[in-house]
Amino acid sequence: MIVSETTVGGSGTAPAGATSDHAPGSGFDPQALQPEPGLKATLAHWFLSHIPTVLRLMRRFWPIARVPLIGLTFVTRYDDVQEVLANDRAFPVPFGEKVKELNGGPNFVLGMEDGPDYWRIQKAVMQVFRREDIAAIVTPMAARQATAIVAAAGGRLDAIEGLITRVPTLICEDYYGITLQPEQRVPFSQWTFAMSMYMFADPFNDPKLRAPAVAGAAGVRAVIDASIAAAKRVPPAGDTVLARMLPTGSQAGGGLSDEAIRTYLVGMVAGFVPTNTMAAGNILDIMLDRPEFLARAQAAARAGDDDLLERCLFEASRFKPINPGPFRVCGEDYELAAGTARATRIRKGEILLASTQSAMFDERRVTDPWRFDPDRAATDYMLFGHGLHWCLGVFIARAEITQTLKALLLKENLRRAEGEAGKLTHLGSFPQHLVVTYAG
């Protein structure tokens, strides 16, 4: 994938992602996230370019497919994908040790198995990331930020780095309570991309992905540690998540240790900025390719129907989700799809890709899956996973993405910029640049 060079701020500033020797994230090289040219990169590009067709053939002829060349077992039918993701004992998440490494401390729900610790931490997180915040804080905050960005851009905007990644980064400041300097915002988002790739998209433990993830995580931890220290010196005036977790805050139990606060914030940041960038970037890209998708979403935005708009956006996401599906490692020998003709014995240690993307197009369970239908049943979707590790921040994510894209969709004549600038480019696996033009 191709990535363009960008700068932060005005003339004389460092390239995006660059840091001084003593700055948070020093040693982080964003270019280390780019795939090395060669057969592996070529095959991965081909697979991702043809993934709907490949998955459709797998569902039909080889629904539980061991692919020795890449060492993965693909699970592609709806029922089987849900069986894998619902069975945390047989198919645990494989990235717990990576989560602890990047947190610099305890595990977090992203990497935990079912048990008392999982539910204790989940409860604590939900006490500070409150459901009522979505309507009261996150929705108006995202709308205000996105509207200002789109208005200031003057009809030409890098919709990824300048909007889709920028808004969740700003929410990390204004809602989470993390203090970032303006020149840190782009590097901060790139650090989280590196962390996400290493934790969630690296089942074979590629050492090339570890170095930028470790450097990026050090940067994120340093920013969060500094934010905690500053908030303890001078209690924040506003109602932020960080303020709620301080000893004088509203978190049940009289506050948390600095290590626990950092763990929760690192985990929620790593699951927020990268995922929302990937989801919203892919939604915009597919809508620009499918005029009928774009027209439906724009009509909802202009009618002020945020509920319909959200459903349009995430129906579009079904056609280009954040990834083919999550990885799992078989924790014990297990017969998948037992009692069916496709029953397969999965061996302990076997790495699976439970393809939620494929499952959402399985005609056996999803009605007319190739039709764009914002009114389809909720059970047709696995965009945010399934089972124990269904996305903890799903409601915040949906609200932020909806309001961010709404600001753009309200504009007339929204289209890709001419030439290379209008093509989606990536940093590693994450959308990085896509320039759009608009009027109004």
mmCIF file of C-alpha atoms in Angstrom, residues 55-422:
data_model
loop_
_atom_site.group_PDB
_atom_site.id
_atom_site.type_symbol
_atom_site.label_atom_id
_atom_site.label_comp_id
_atom_site.label_asym_id
_atom_site.label_seq_id
_atom_site.Cartn_x
_atom_site.Cartn_y
_atom_site.Cartn_z
ATOM 1 C CA LEU A 55 -15.129 -15.615 0.944
ATOM 2 C CA ARG A 56 -18.215 -16.411 -1.129
ATOM 3 C CA LEU A 57 -16.437 -19.394 -2.698
ATOM 4 C CA MET A 58 -15.198 -20.547 0.711
ATOM 5 C CA ARG A 59 -18.715 -20.375 2.197
ATOM 6 C CA ARG A 60 -20.004 -22.501 -0.642
ATOM 7 C CA PHE A 61 -17.283 -25.092 -1.140
ATOM 8 C CA TRP A 62 -14.866 -24.981 1.806
ATOM 9 C CA PRO A 63 -16.617 -23.351 4.794
ATOM 10 C CA ILE A 64 -13.964 -24.369 7.333
ATOM 11 C CA ALA A 65 -10.824 -24.011 5.274
ATOM 12 C CA ARG A 66 -7.322 -24.871 6.424
ATOM 13 C CA VAL A 67 -4.889 -22.911 4.252
ATOM 14 C CA PRO A 68 -1.438 -24.405 4.947
ATOM 15 C CA LEU A 69 0.374 -21.795 2.845
ATOM 16 C CA ILE A 70 -0.450 -19.090 5.392
ATOM 17 C CA GLY A 71 -1.100 -21.274 8.451
ATOM 18 C CA LEU A 72 -4.676 -20.108 8.998
ATOM 19 C CA THR A 73 -8.040 -21.816 9.266
ATOM 20 C CA PHE A 74 -10.809 -19.686 7.771
ATOM 21 C CA VAL A 75 -14.286 -20.031 9.298
ATOM 22 C CA THR A 76 -16.782 -18.445 6.926
ATOM 23 C CA ARG A 77 -20.390 -19.485 7.633
ATOM 24 C CA TYR A 78 -22.587 -17.470 9.969
ATOM 25 C CA ASP A 79 -23.363 -20.265 12.438
ATOM 26 C CA ASP A 80 -19.737 -21.400 12.670
ATOM 27 C CA VAL A 81 -18.366 -17.874 13.115
ATOM 28 C CA GLN A 82 -20.778 -17.276 15.968
ATOM 29 C CA GLU A 83 -19.873 -20.633 17.513
ATOM 30 C CA VAL A 84 -16.187 -19.689 17.540
ATOM 31 C CA LEU A 85 -16.717 -16.191 18.924
ATOM 32 C CA ALA A 86 -19.227 -17.311 21.552
ATOM 33 C CA ASN A 87 -16.916 -20.018 22.922
ATOM 34 C CA ASP A 88 -14.187 -18.134 24.740
ATOM 35 C CA ARG A 89 -12.920 -21.251 26.479
ATOM 36 C CA ALA A 90 -12.214 -23.229 23.318
ATOM 37 C CA PHE A 91 -11.243 -20.191 21.234
ATOM 38 C CA PRO A 92 -9.683 -17.539 23.501
ATOM 39 C CA VAL A 93 -8.363 -14.213 22.248
ATOM 40 C CA PRO A 94 -4.647 -14.591 21.435
ATOM 41 C CA PHE A 95 -3.366 -11.150 22.338
ATOM 42 C CA GLY A 96 -3.532 -10.923 26.127
ATOM 43 C CA GLU A 97 0.254 -10.863 26.584
ATOM 44 C CA LYS A 98 0.559 -8.143 23.952
ATOM 45 C CA VAL A 99 -2.073 -6.035 25.693
ATOM 46 C CA LYS A 100 -0.126 -6.301 28.958
ATOM 47 C CA GLU A 101 3.154 -5.493 27.213
ATOM 48 C CA LEU A 102 1.776 -2.333 25.606
ATOM 49 C CA ASN A 103 -0.147 -1.286 28.728
ATOM 50 C CA GLY A 104 3.028 -1.572 30.748
ATOM 51 C CA GLY A 105 1.019 -3.270 33.466
ATOM 52 C CA PRO A 106 -2.142 -5.330 33.983
ATOM 53 C CA ASN A 107 -4.257 -6.907 31.287
ATOM 54 C CA PHE A 108 -7.372 -5.176 29.986
ATOM 55 C CA VAL A 109 -10.707 -6.571 28.809
ATOM 56 C CA LEU A 110 -9.492 -6.531 25.180
ATOM 57 C CA GLY A 111 -7.100 -9.356 25.975
ATOM 58 C CA MET A 112 -8.815 -11.163 28.830
ATOM 59 C CA GLU A 113 -10.646 -14.454 29.065
ATOM 60 C CA ASP A 114 -13.994 -14.817 30.787
ATOM 61 C CA GLY A 115 -13.790 -14.740 34.559
ATOM 62 C CA PRO A 116 -14.158 -12.518 37.649
ATOM 63 C CA ASP A 117 -11.329 -10.157 36.627
ATOM 64 C CA TYR A 118 -12.865 -9.582 33.203
ATOM 65 C CA TRP A 119 -16.249 -8.634 34.642
ATOM 66 C CA ARG A 120 -14.710 -6.528 37.422
ATOM 67 C CA ILE A 121 -12.736 -4.428 34.960
ATOM 68 C CA GLN A 122 -15.605 -4.210 32.487
ATOM 69 C CA LYS A 123 -17.875 -2.894 35.267
ATOM 70 C CA ALA A 124 -15.285 -0.338 36.332
ATOM 71 C CA VAL A 125 -14.837 0.884 32.759
ATOM 72 C CA MET A 126 -18.580 1.213 32.208
ATOM 73 C CA GLN A 127 -18.869 3.286 35.398
ATOM 74 C CA VAL A 128 -16.676 5.981 33.872
ATOM 75 C CA PHE A 129 -17.538 5.590 30.167
ATOM 76 C CA ARG A 130 -21.250 6.026 30.781
ATOM 77 C CA ARG A 131 -24.034 5.209 28.369
ATOM 78 C CA GLU A 132 -25.716 8.555 29.051
ATOM 79 C CA ASP A 133 -22.542 10.339 27.893
ATOM 80 C CA ILE A 134 -23.330 9.413 24.298
ATOM 81 C CA ALA A 135 -26.256 11.797 23.920
ATOM 82 C CA ALA A 136 -25.105 14.331 26.496
ATOM 83 C CA ILE A 137 -21.413 14.651 25.600
ATOM 84 C CA VAL A 138 -20.052 12.577 22.701
ATOM 85 C CA THR A 139 -22.691 13.301 20.051
ATOM 86 C CA PRO A 140 -22.667 17.114 20.389
ATOM 87 C CA MET A 141 -18.895 17.150 20.846
ATOM 88 C CA ALA A 142 -18.248 15.161 17.667
ATOM 89 C CA ALA A 143 -20.798 17.210 15.721
ATOM 90 C CA ARG A 144 -19.220 20.476 16.844
ATOM 91 C CA GLN A 145 -15.671 19.361 16.077
ATOM 92 C CA ALA A 146 -16.488 17.852 12.678
ATOM 93 C CA THR A 147 -18.626 20.799 11.575
ATOM 94 C CA ALA A 148 -15.819 23.236 12.404
ATOM 95 C CA ILE A 149 -13.216 21.164 10.538
ATOM 96 C CA VAL A 150 -15.336 20.777 7.405
ATOM 97 C CA ALA A 151 -16.292 24.469 7.379
ATOM 98 C CA ALA A 152 -12.685 25.624 7.806
ATOM 99 C CA ALA A 153 -11.347 23.408 5.016
ATOM 100 C CA GLY A 154 -12.850 25.560 2.271
ATOM 101 C CA GLY A 155 -14.225 22.790 0.096
ATOM 102 C CA ARG A 156 -11.123 20.550 -0.076
ATOM 103 C CA LEU A 157 -10.197 18.253 2.795
ATOM 104 C CA ASP A 158 -8.077 15.210 3.558
ATOM 105 C CA ALA A 159 -11.087 13.401 4.964
ATOM 106 C CA ILE A 160 -9.017 10.775 6.784
ATOM 107 C CA GLU A 161 -6.144 12.511 8.548
ATOM 108 C CA GLY A 162 -7.897 15.878 8.675
ATOM 109 C CA LEU A 163 -11.324 14.674 9.856
ATOM 110 C CA ILE A 164 -11.926 10.964 10.409
ATOM 111 C CA THR A 165 -8.791 10.429 12.520
ATOM 112 C CA ARG A 166 -8.730 13.942 13.948
ATOM 113 C CA VAL A 167 -12.182 13.896 15.576
ATOM 114 C CA PRO A 168 -11.661 10.757 17.716
ATOM 115 C CA THR A 169 -8.241 12.120 18.689
ATOM 116 C CA LEU A 170 -9.875 15.363 19.828
ATOM 117 C CA ILE A 171 -12.453 13.345 21.759
ATOM 118 C CA CYS A 172 -9.574 11.632 23.560
ATOM 119 C CA GLU A 173 -8.641 15.123 24.722
ATOM 120 C CA ASP A 174 -12.024 16.669 25.465
ATOM 121 C CA TYR A 175 -13.936 13.617 26.737
ATOM 122 C CA TYR A 176 -11.294 11.150 27.903
ATOM 123 C CA GLY A 177 -9.272 13.992 29.476
ATOM 124 C CA ILE A 178 -5.926 13.252 27.793
ATOM 125 C CA THR A 179 -3.699 16.303 27.247
ATOM 126 C CA LEU A 180 -2.133 16.545 23.787
ATOM 127 C CA GLN A 181 -0.236 19.386 22.198
ATOM 128 C CA PRO A 182 -1.451 20.207 18.657
ATOM 129 C CA GLU A 183 1.761 18.855 17.135
ATOM 130 C CA GLN A 184 1.292 15.548 18.987
ATOM 131 C CA ARG A 185 -2.113 14.696 17.521
ATOM 132 C CA VAL A 186 -1.009 13.028 14.285
ATOM 133 C CA PRO A 187 1.837 11.074 15.934
ATOM 134 C CA PHE A 188 -0.509 10.030 18.761
ATOM 135 C CA SER A 189 -2.990 8.539 16.278
ATOM 136 C CA GLN A 190 -0.179 6.742 14.458
ATOM 137 C CA TRP A 191 1.084 5.279 17.721
ATOM 138 C CA THR A 192 -2.359 3.801 18.298
ATOM 139 C CA PHE A 193 -2.405 2.369 14.749
ATOM 140 C CA ALA A 194 0.850 0.546 15.466
ATOM 141 C CA MET A 195 -0.521 -0.789 18.748
ATOM 142 C CA SER A 196 -3.706 -2.027 17.097
ATOM 143 C CA MET A 197 -1.877 -3.778 14.250
ATOM 144 C CA TYR A 198 0.432 -5.570 16.690
ATOM 145 C CA MET A 199 -2.318 -6.617 19.097
ATOM 146 C CA PHE A 200 -5.207 -7.515 16.802
ATOM 147 C CA ALA A 201 -3.831 -8.154 13.303
ATOM 148 C CA ASP A 202 -0.608 -10.037 13.972
ATOM 149 C CA PRO A 203 -1.431 -13.667 14.809
ATOM 150 C CA PHE A 204 2.036 -14.843 13.746
ATOM 151 C CA ASN A 205 3.957 -12.375 15.937
ATOM 152 C CA ASP A 206 5.842 -10.555 13.194
ATOM 153 C CA PRO A 207 8.849 -8.889 14.887
ATOM 154 C CA LYS A 208 8.642 -6.079 12.313
ATOM 155 C CA LEU A 209 5.318 -4.975 13.817
ATOM 156 C CA ARG A 210 6.468 -5.215 17.415
ATOM 157 C CA ALA A 211 9.064 -2.427 17.311
ATOM 158 C CA PRO A 212 6.731 0.402 16.193
ATOM 159 C CA ALA A 213 4.002 -0.887 18.521
ATOM 160 C CA VAL A 214 6.309 -0.843 21.545
ATOM 161 C CA ALA A 215 7.610 2.629 20.663
ATOM 162 C CA GLY A 216 4.104 3.901 19.998
ATOM 163 C CA ALA A 217 2.752 2.430 23.230
ATOM 164 C CA ALA A 218 5.556 4.114 25.165
ATOM 165 C CA GLY A 219 4.428 7.399 23.628
ATOM 166 C CA VAL A 220 0.781 6.806 24.512
ATOM 167 C CA ARG A 221 1.660 5.800 28.077
ATOM 168 C CA ALA A 222 3.871 8.858 28.531
ATOM 169 C CA VAL A 223 1.086 11.178 27.356
ATOM 170 C CA ILE A 224 -1.453 9.477 29.615
ATOM 171 C CA ASP A 225 0.893 9.423 32.633
ATOM 172 C CA ALA A 226 1.534 13.142 32.160
ATOM 173 C CA SER A 227 -2.212 13.762 31.885
ATOM 174 C CA ILE A 228 -2.870 11.871 35.129
ATOM 175 C CA ALA A 229 -0.135 13.777 36.957
ATOM 176 C CA ALA A 230 -1.405 17.126 35.686
ATOM 177 C CA ALA A 231 -4.991 16.294 36.642
ATOM 178 C CA LYS A 232 -3.897 15.348 40.161
ATOM 179 C CA ARG A 233 -2.004 18.624 40.549
ATOM 180 C CA VAL A 234 -4.861 20.743 39.252
ATOM 181 C CA PRO A 235 -8.223 18.925 39.259
ATOM 182 C CA PRO A 236 -9.932 19.283 35.858
ATOM 183 C CA ALA A 237 -12.784 21.762 35.681
ATOM 184 C CA GLY A 238 -14.787 19.678 33.225
ATOM 185 C CA ASP A 239 -16.422 16.265 33.489
ATOM 186 C CA THR A 240 -13.903 13.984 31.796
ATOM 187 C CA VAL A 241 -13.385 10.236 32.093
ATOM 188 C CA LEU A 242 -9.993 10.854 33.674
ATOM 189 C CA ALA A 243 -11.503 13.208 36.274
ATOM 190 C CA ARG A 244 -14.036 10.535 37.222
ATOM 191 C CA MET A 245 -11.236 8.044 37.943
ATOM 192 C CA LEU A 246 -9.210 10.284 40.239
ATOM 193 C CA PRO A 247 -9.436 9.803 44.035
ATOM 194 C CA THR A 248 -11.718 12.856 44.215
ATOM 195 C CA GLY A 249 -13.780 11.760 41.216
ATOM 196 C CA SER A 250 -17.117 10.034 40.895
ATOM 197 C CA GLN A 251 -15.856 6.501 40.167
ATOM 198 C CA ALA A 252 -17.254 4.014 42.674
ATOM 199 C CA GLY A 253 -14.752 3.031 45.342
ATOM 200 C CA GLY A 254 -13.137 6.435 45.773
ATOM 201 C CA GLY A 255 -10.880 6.413 42.720
ATOM 202 C CA LEU A 256 -8.344 4.112 41.104
ATOM 203 C CA SER A 257 -4.580 3.751 41.217
ATOM 204 C CA ASP A 258 -2.541 5.570 38.586
ATOM 205 C CA GLU A 259 -1.663 2.190 37.042
ATOM 206 C CA ALA A 260 -5.329 1.212 36.743
ATOM 207 C CA ILE A 261 -6.268 4.600 35.270
ATOM 208 C CA ARG A 262 -3.499 4.283 32.712
ATOM 209 C CA THR A 263 -4.517 0.709 31.865
ATOM 210 C CA TYR A 264 -8.140 1.678 31.249
ATOM 211 C CA LEU A 265 -7.271 4.755 29.201
ATOM 212 C CA VAL A 266 -4.623 2.987 27.099
ATOM 213 C CA GLY A 267 -7.055 0.156 26.394
ATOM 214 C CA MET A 268 -9.929 2.431 25.441
ATOM 215 C CA VAL A 269 -7.725 4.676 23.288
ATOM 216 C CA ALA A 270 -6.244 1.677 21.463
ATOM 217 C CA GLY A 271 -9.748 0.413 20.732
ATOM 218 C CA PHE A 272 -11.145 3.827 19.747
ATOM 219 C CA VAL A 273 -8.911 5.926 17.492
ATOM 220 C CA PRO A 274 -7.673 3.107 15.196
ATOM 221 C CA THR A 275 -11.007 1.286 14.959
ATOM 222 C CA ASN A 276 -12.994 4.426 14.236
ATOM 223 C CA THR A 277 -10.457 5.531 11.647
ATOM 224 C CA MET A 278 -10.682 2.172 9.913
ATOM 225 C CA ALA A 279 -14.477 1.987 10.096
ATOM 226 C CA ALA A 280 -15.242 5.556 9.014
ATOM 227 C CA GLY A 281 -12.499 5.594 6.387
ATOM 228 C CA ASN A 282 -13.838 2.420 4.806
ATOM 229 C CA ILE A 283 -17.425 3.686 5.007
ATOM 230 C CA LEU A 284 -16.502 6.875 3.169
ATOM 231 C CA ASP A 285 -14.484 4.979 0.574
ATOM 232 C CA ILE A 286 -17.279 2.506 -0.219
ATOM 233 C CA MET A 287 -19.896 5.276 -0.357
ATOM 234 C CA LEU A 288 -17.810 7.265 -2.828
ATOM 235 C CA ASP A 289 -17.633 4.118 -4.966
ATOM 236 C CA ARG A 290 -21.375 3.372 -4.659
ATOM 237 C CA PRO A 291 -23.467 6.449 -5.515
ATOM 238 C CA GLU A 292 -26.666 4.773 -4.277
ATOM 239 C CA PHE A 293 -25.117 4.268 -0.806
ATOM 240 C CA LEU A 294 -23.966 7.885 -0.724
ATOM 241 C CA ALA A 295 -27.342 9.234 -1.845
ATOM 242 C CA ARG A 296 -29.230 7.332 0.873
ATOM 243 C CA ALA A 297 -26.854 8.544 3.580
ATOM 244 C CA GLN A 298 -26.936 12.145 2.366
ATOM 245 C CA ALA A 299 -30.731 12.155 2.269
ATOM 246 C CA ALA A 300 -30.844 10.982 5.887
ATOM 247 C CA ALA A 301 -28.271 13.575 6.955
ATOM 248 C CA ARG A 302 -30.143 16.402 5.246
ATOM 249 C CA ALA A 303 -33.427 15.267 6.791
ATOM 250 C CA GLY A 304 -31.819 15.474 10.243
ATOM 251 C CA ASP A 305 -32.602 11.788 10.840
ATOM 252 C CA ASP A 306 -29.519 10.674 12.765
ATOM 253 C CA ASP A 307 -30.962 7.248 13.506
ATOM 254 C CA LEU A 308 -31.489 6.504 9.806
ATOM 255 C CA LEU A 309 -28.121 8.034 8.959
ATOM 256 C CA GLU A 310 -26.377 5.758 11.449
ATOM 257 C CA ARG A 311 -28.125 2.738 9.968
ATOM 258 C CA CYS A 312 -27.118 3.811 6.437
ATOM 259 C CA LEU A 313 -23.503 4.244 7.452
ATOM 260 C CA PHE A 314 -23.193 0.908 9.182
ATOM 261 C CA GLU A 315 -25.029 -0.872 6.400
ATOM 262 C CA ALA A 316 -22.360 0.578 4.109
ATOM 263 C CA SER A 317 -19.756 -0.698 6.580
ATOM 264 C CA ARG A 318 -21.081 -4.212 6.099
ATOM 265 C CA PHE A 319 -19.784 -4.019 2.514
ATOM 266 C CA LYS A 320 -16.326 -2.859 3.651
ATOM 267 C CA PRO A 321 -15.861 -3.660 7.347
ATOM 268 C CA ILE A 322 -12.780 -2.940 9.432
ATOM 269 C CA ASN A 323 -11.297 -6.381 8.741
ATOM 270 C CA PRO A 324 -12.253 -9.840 7.447
ATOM 271 C CA GLY A 325 -12.770 -10.931 11.051
ATOM 272 C CA PRO A 326 -10.982 -11.441 14.374
ATOM 273 C CA PHE A 327 -8.310 -14.037 15.045
ATOM 274 C CA ARG A 328 -8.622 -16.734 17.677
ATOM 275 C CA VAL A 329 -6.308 -19.537 18.813
ATOM 276 C CA CYS A 330 -7.821 -22.904 19.644
ATOM 277 C CA GLY A 331 -7.281 -23.519 23.352
ATOM 278 C CA GLU A 332 -8.290 -27.189 23.345
ATOM 279 C CA ASP A 333 -9.157 -29.784 20.730
ATOM 280 C CA TYR A 334 -12.669 -28.955 19.570
ATOM 281 C CA GLU A 335 -15.153 -30.200 16.991
ATOM 282 C CA LEU A 336 -16.553 -27.198 15.145
ATOM 283 C CA ALA A 337 -19.975 -27.485 13.475
ATOM 284 C CA ALA A 338 -20.513 -30.822 15.177
ATOM 285 C CA GLY A 339 -23.318 -32.918 13.707
ATOM 286 C CA THR A 340 -23.098 -31.318 10.262
ATOM 287 C CA ALA A 341 -21.491 -32.456 7.040
ATOM 288 C CA ARG A 342 -18.791 -29.783 7.497
ATOM 289 C CA ALA A 343 -17.874 -30.828 11.062
ATOM 290 C CA THR A 344 -14.142 -30.278 11.551
ATOM 291 C CA ARG A 345 -11.808 -31.177 14.378
ATOM 292 C CA ILE A 346 -9.856 -28.049 15.312
ATOM 293 C CA ARG A 347 -6.566 -28.835 16.984
ATOM 294 C CA LYS A 348 -5.209 -27.079 20.067
ATOM 295 C CA GLY A 349 -2.954 -24.232 18.981
ATOM 296 C CA GLU A 350 -4.572 -23.851 15.563
ATOM 297 C CA ILE A 351 -5.007 -20.213 14.490
ATOM 298 C CA LEU A 352 -8.429 -19.291 13.150
ATOM 299 C CA LEU A 353 -9.825 -16.300 11.346
ATOM 300 C CA ALA A 354 -13.512 -16.149 12.268
ATOM 301 C CA SER A 355 -14.721 -14.186 9.267
ATOM 302 C CA THR A 356 -17.475 -11.896 10.450
ATOM 303 C CA GLN A 357 -17.297 -10.251 7.012
ATOM 304 C CA SER A 358 -18.204 -13.543 5.378
ATOM 305 C CA ALA A 359 -20.889 -14.321 7.969
ATOM 306 C CA MET A 360 -22.712 -11.062 7.202
ATOM 307 C CA PHE A 361 -23.158 -12.256 3.601
ATOM 308 C CA ASP A 362 -24.181 -15.843 4.371
ATOM 309 C CA GLU A 363 -27.474 -16.377 2.533
ATOM 310 C CA ARG A 364 -28.359 -19.150 4.974
ATOM 311 C CA ARG A 365 -28.890 -16.603 7.760
ATOM 312 C CA VAL A 366 -28.895 -13.147 6.128
ATOM 313 C CA THR A 367 -31.783 -12.205 3.859
ATOM 314 C CA ASP A 368 -30.750 -10.765 0.483
ATOM 315 C CA PRO A 369 -27.250 -9.962 1.772
ATOM 316 C CA TRP A 370 -26.046 -8.136 -1.350
ATOM 317 C CA ARG A 371 -28.821 -5.538 -1.132
ATOM 318 C CA PHE A 372 -28.169 -2.219 0.633
ATOM 319 C CA ASP A 373 -30.801 -2.253 3.364
ATOM 320 C CA PRO A 374 -30.485 0.120 6.354
ATOM 321 C CA ASP A 375 -33.568 -1.529 7.868
ATOM 322 C CA ARG A 376 -32.182 -5.041 8.034
ATOM 323 C CA ALA A 377 -32.293 -6.981 11.301
ATOM 324 C CA ALA A 378 -29.627 -6.352 13.918
ATOM 325 C CA THR A 379 -28.800 -10.065 13.833
ATOM 326 C CA ASP A 380 -27.494 -9.624 10.276
ATOM 327 C CA TYR A 381 -24.521 -7.655 11.633
ATOM 328 C CA MET A 382 -21.259 -8.662 13.267
ATOM 329 C CA LEU A 383 -19.447 -5.396 12.587
ATOM 330 C CA PHE A 384 -18.400 -5.062 16.223
ATOM 331 C CA GLY A 385 -17.792 -8.742 16.847
ATOM 332 C CA HIS A 386 -19.878 -11.241 18.776
ATOM 333 C CA GLY A 387 -19.806 -12.860 22.176
ATOM 334 C CA LEU A 388 -17.600 -11.906 25.121
ATOM 335 C CA HIS A 389 -15.389 -9.563 23.121
ATOM 336 C CA TRP A 390 -18.152 -7.661 21.396
ATOM 337 C CA CYS A 391 -16.809 -4.105 21.213
ATOM 338 C CA LEU A 392 -17.005 -2.407 24.615
ATOM 339 C CA GLY A 393 -17.086 1.072 23.090
ATOM 340 C CA VAL A 394 -19.580 0.332 20.331
ATOM 341 C CA PHE A 395 -22.148 2.989 21.257
ATOM 342 C CA ILE A 396 -19.576 5.763 21.574
ATOM 343 C CA ALA A 397 -17.990 4.659 18.296
ATOM 344 C CA ARG A 398 -21.269 4.665 16.384
ATOM 345 C CA ALA A 399 -22.199 8.136 17.652
ATOM 346 C CA GLU A 400 -18.785 9.633 16.875
ATOM 347 C CA ILE A 401 -18.610 8.144 13.367
ATOM 348 C CA THR A 402 -22.156 9.213 12.555
ATOM 349 C CA GLN A 403 -21.615 12.823 13.586
ATOM 350 C CA THR A 404 -18.200 13.037 11.938
ATOM 351 C CA LEU A 405 -19.414 11.799 8.574
ATOM 352 C CA LYS A 406 -22.651 13.774 8.835
ATOM 353 C CA ALA A 407 -20.723 17.046 8.697
ATOM 354 C CA LEU A 408 -19.259 15.944 5.361
ATOM 355 C CA LEU A 409 -22.434 14.394 3.962
ATOM 356 C CA LEU A 410 -24.350 17.649 4.432
ATOM 357 C CA LYS A 411 -22.161 19.269 1.798
ATOM 358 C CA GLU A 412 -23.153 19.480 -1.861
ATOM 359 C CA ASN A 413 -21.243 17.798 -4.670
ATOM 360 C CA LEU A 414 -19.183 15.629 -2.330
ATOM 361 C CA ARG A 415 -16.691 13.650 -4.393
ATOM 362 C CA ARG A 416 -13.135 12.375 -4.559
ATOM 363 C CA ALA A 417 -10.458 14.880 -5.501
ATOM 364 C CA GLU A 418 -9.006 14.407 -8.957
ATOM 365 C CA GLY A 419 -5.972 12.206 -9.418
ATOM 366 C CA GLU A 420 -3.984 10.314 -6.816
ATOM 367 C CA ALA A 421 -5.139 12.586 -3.993
ATOM 368 C CA GLY A 422 -8.661 11.178 -4.291
#
